[in-house]
């Protein structure tokens, strides 16, 4: 039992659970302060996503997007690059994929892969400038990538308004992606699944991106831990100088880590446009800017943890949507909760209670009694 | 014809006056960022603190009817949020980038959340009768033909912004606290051995930076506009950080960098009257920031290489072999 509590994984898991609990409690306190019926609001927040099939669908759809964003950030954070240009990449790849799906006059069998490819190309290219500026000139990738996000959002709006805008509608949006280019449901077309399949297709847009997401998780894991490239990324992240003396081309590794993460960001954008919104529409990636970072921090930059963290935060996002619909509390509560969790988790010296209690073997207990910190 | 229009626009007194006004919400966070960075604790939460300042100022002014009370409250809110960052980073060891991002997330979500709870709106507070700070007419200068139109009649924040550069300069180079800040920023270990309380100095620096960022926010919501909008800082906090980078931790160069970005912003406004798509024009300030950072980095790199070469040529004999191979 002692050994169990000693393991680092268990300790950090406990730390995460504690942080999430505190975050959600904090959210509840805020709800108490602002809501006329806080119990109803918070119940909707915490149980809403499970109440109807379409809400379960919302939850899974959100989670899929988050998985791709989380993986993208995980890769750059492993190289210790504070590159946060995913929002821009995501929205531009949604634009590119959507345009191809709408207008490329070829068979759907080619059009859908072409849409994916277009998204990835745009996303990777968009990251080139901040990546190169960081690697070869040392310009802060944090600031440049944020500037590029702002530019991307405006470029997106410009192209959408000028070239794709549907006439005679309220709102800035393109035509709907033709049915044969939309992503179909993840439930296989088998006789005994027929009913489930129909119900899910009707109520949700959970597509076969489920499998792509799982594949992406595995791919990111293998890439980071089983390839030379991944080793180089982690070496640069651990200590760039040391990596350089070890013969690693640090600048090239920084650039390629950012570009590779762009592929995952593109999957998020393509998923959004071909499965969820099914058209290019203003504000489609609203509120996703920080999600990748939240997920990466929650998992300690481990790709294998990304699906779990994404399901959790996807659940909160879907729940906050339900809450806003049925109560007087706004969905932005979820960002406040996430910010609290992020602060708690990144604070190395916070939540020491857990660490002390679980590290108490006899020797350390003696240390603690004497008041010395190990 | 149209270019002509733009050029005439740029050299008009109206445009130059608008540059000063548009610079204001960039100068404030730049100065705030400068103080923090000089003390070795870059404030990555400027953007979020601006939002809280803007938000608090609007709501307090609408509820009390007192502009100065609102400004005070906005400043306090800024300091408070900066202290949240300071405690997370200094006391509990959060990475300053991540803690800064967390505070920004808290701010962009929290201000919208509160706005919705208080007035049931999510976009802006145009339904609220909030106040704006008065404009200042400088007695003598106002009557000088061109100069008066450019320099006089701005919201009081514009004057405070330029004045604050001087204040920061005095603080950094003429006061004990400023010397301590720079010592801490330069080498915290050495500062400690001199008996300087490193954390205390950094707490103070972050508090000052919160104060300035909040004023930047209020110059948006209580002068530039007369309401709070979601995400109204619109990257100005980050542009401020870029200005601090470009200014190499010195007040006057930081001011110049901030004004270049402000000029780009004003230019974008001016071009808005042409038939160029507004979205592209609005990207100009962000693009200018990236270009500015790139140019500065190239120059820094050249300086570093020169310095190394010079050192190598002077100390060729004493140096290890690999250091002489540039």
XYZ file of C-alpha atoms in Angstrom, chain B residues 83-220:
138
model
C -0.964 39.882 -7.101
C -2.757 36.674 -8.034
C -0.085 36.146 -10.662
C 2.657 37.151 -8.241
C 1.533 34.726 -5.565
C 1.223 31.890 -8.075
C 4.632 32.563 -9.560
C 6.700 33.748 -6.613
C 5.098 31.973 -3.686
C 3.954 28.745 -5.294
C 6.476 28.359 -8.072
C 4.214 28.406 -11.139
C 5.960 28.808 -14.420
C 5.493 32.471 -15.311
C 4.309 31.754 -18.852
C 1.728 29.232 -17.732
C 0.602 31.280 -14.736
C 0.262 34.274 -17.051
C -1.807 32.266 -19.509
C -3.980 31.005 -16.666
C -4.635 34.553 -15.491
C -5.494 35.580 -19.045
C -7.934 32.697 -19.350
C -9.428 33.666 -15.998
C -9.772 37.264 -17.180
C -11.269 36.740 -20.603
C -13.723 34.176 -19.215
C -14.310 35.911 -15.896
C -15.125 39.353 -17.284
C -17.689 37.946 -19.720
C -19.114 35.725 -16.989
C -19.540 38.652 -14.621
C -20.884 40.928 -17.330
C -23.571 38.356 -18.079
C -24.380 37.897 -14.400
C -24.618 41.632 -13.792
C -26.426 42.951 -16.856
C -27.373 39.870 -18.885
C -25.213 40.842 -21.855
C -22.261 38.987 -23.312
C -20.990 41.315 -25.987
C -20.633 44.750 -24.441
C -22.002 47.090 -21.798
C -23.616 49.607 -24.148
C -26.834 49.347 -22.134
C -24.979 50.646 -19.102
C -24.639 54.364 -18.425
C -20.924 54.290 -17.673
C -18.764 57.382 -17.631
C -15.612 58.417 -19.385
C -12.737 60.436 -18.017
C -12.662 64.135 -18.927
C -10.603 65.596 -21.744
C -7.836 67.981 -20.820
C -7.470 71.326 -22.498
C -3.955 72.597 -21.922
C -4.386 76.342 -21.276
C -1.631 77.955 -23.302
C -0.772 75.296 -25.875
C -4.394 74.848 -26.877
C -4.392 78.217 -28.601
C -1.324 77.535 -30.760
C -2.748 76.747 -34.219
C -1.455 73.292 -35.230
C 0.339 72.158 -32.112
C -2.706 72.856 -30.015
C -4.908 70.642 -32.111
C -2.400 67.807 -31.893
C -1.418 68.062 -28.255
C -4.411 69.461 -26.465
C -7.868 68.145 -25.771
C -7.055 64.468 -25.266
C -8.541 62.289 -22.543
C -6.618 62.618 -19.314
C -5.277 59.068 -19.702
C -3.237 60.084 -22.733
C -1.315 62.604 -20.656
C -0.942 60.196 -17.786
C 0.477 57.624 -20.225
C 3.262 59.900 -21.427
C 3.833 61.210 -17.945
C 4.135 57.621 -16.720
C 7.143 57.074 -18.986
C 8.909 59.806 -17.074
C 7.732 58.333 -13.771
C 9.039 54.904 -14.755
C 12.315 56.439 -15.843
C 12.751 58.187 -12.490
C 11.647 55.064 -10.656
C 14.117 52.830 -12.464
C 17.165 55.071 -12.487
C 16.766 57.549 -9.671
C 15.267 55.630 -6.784
C 16.514 53.000 -4.428
C 13.645 50.686 -5.347
C 14.486 51.039 -9.036
C 18.119 50.174 -8.508
C 17.038 47.167 -6.497
C 14.655 46.141 -9.260
C 17.319 46.274 -11.894
C 19.756 44.446 -9.644
C 17.199 41.715 -9.035
C 16.436 41.503 -12.730
C 20.092 41.331 -13.649
C 21.219 38.781 -11.097
C 18.896 37.687 -8.298
C 21.580 35.695 -6.504
C 23.938 38.653 -6.341
C 21.078 40.892 -5.227
C 20.300 38.493 -2.400
C 23.870 38.598 -1.145
C 23.587 42.367 -1.045
C 20.686 41.996 1.321
C 17.950 42.823 -1.141
C 14.692 40.989 -0.529
C 14.284 39.649 -4.051
C 10.700 38.488 -3.745
C 9.563 41.686 -2.103
C 10.996 43.750 -4.940
C 9.367 41.461 -7.490
C 5.994 41.652 -5.742
C 6.186 45.437 -5.882
C 7.230 45.382 -9.539
C 4.304 43.152 -10.448
C 1.909 45.353 -8.479
C 3.105 48.411 -10.394
C 2.787 46.559 -13.673
C -0.775 45.579 -12.737
C -1.576 49.194 -11.981
C -0.334 50.360 -15.378
C -2.003 47.557 -17.286
C -5.300 48.383 -15.574
C -4.968 52.019 -16.614
C -4.350 50.795 -20.150
C -7.601 48.881 -19.925
C -9.500 51.873 -18.584
C -8.084 54.100 -21.314
C -9.953 51.748 -23.659
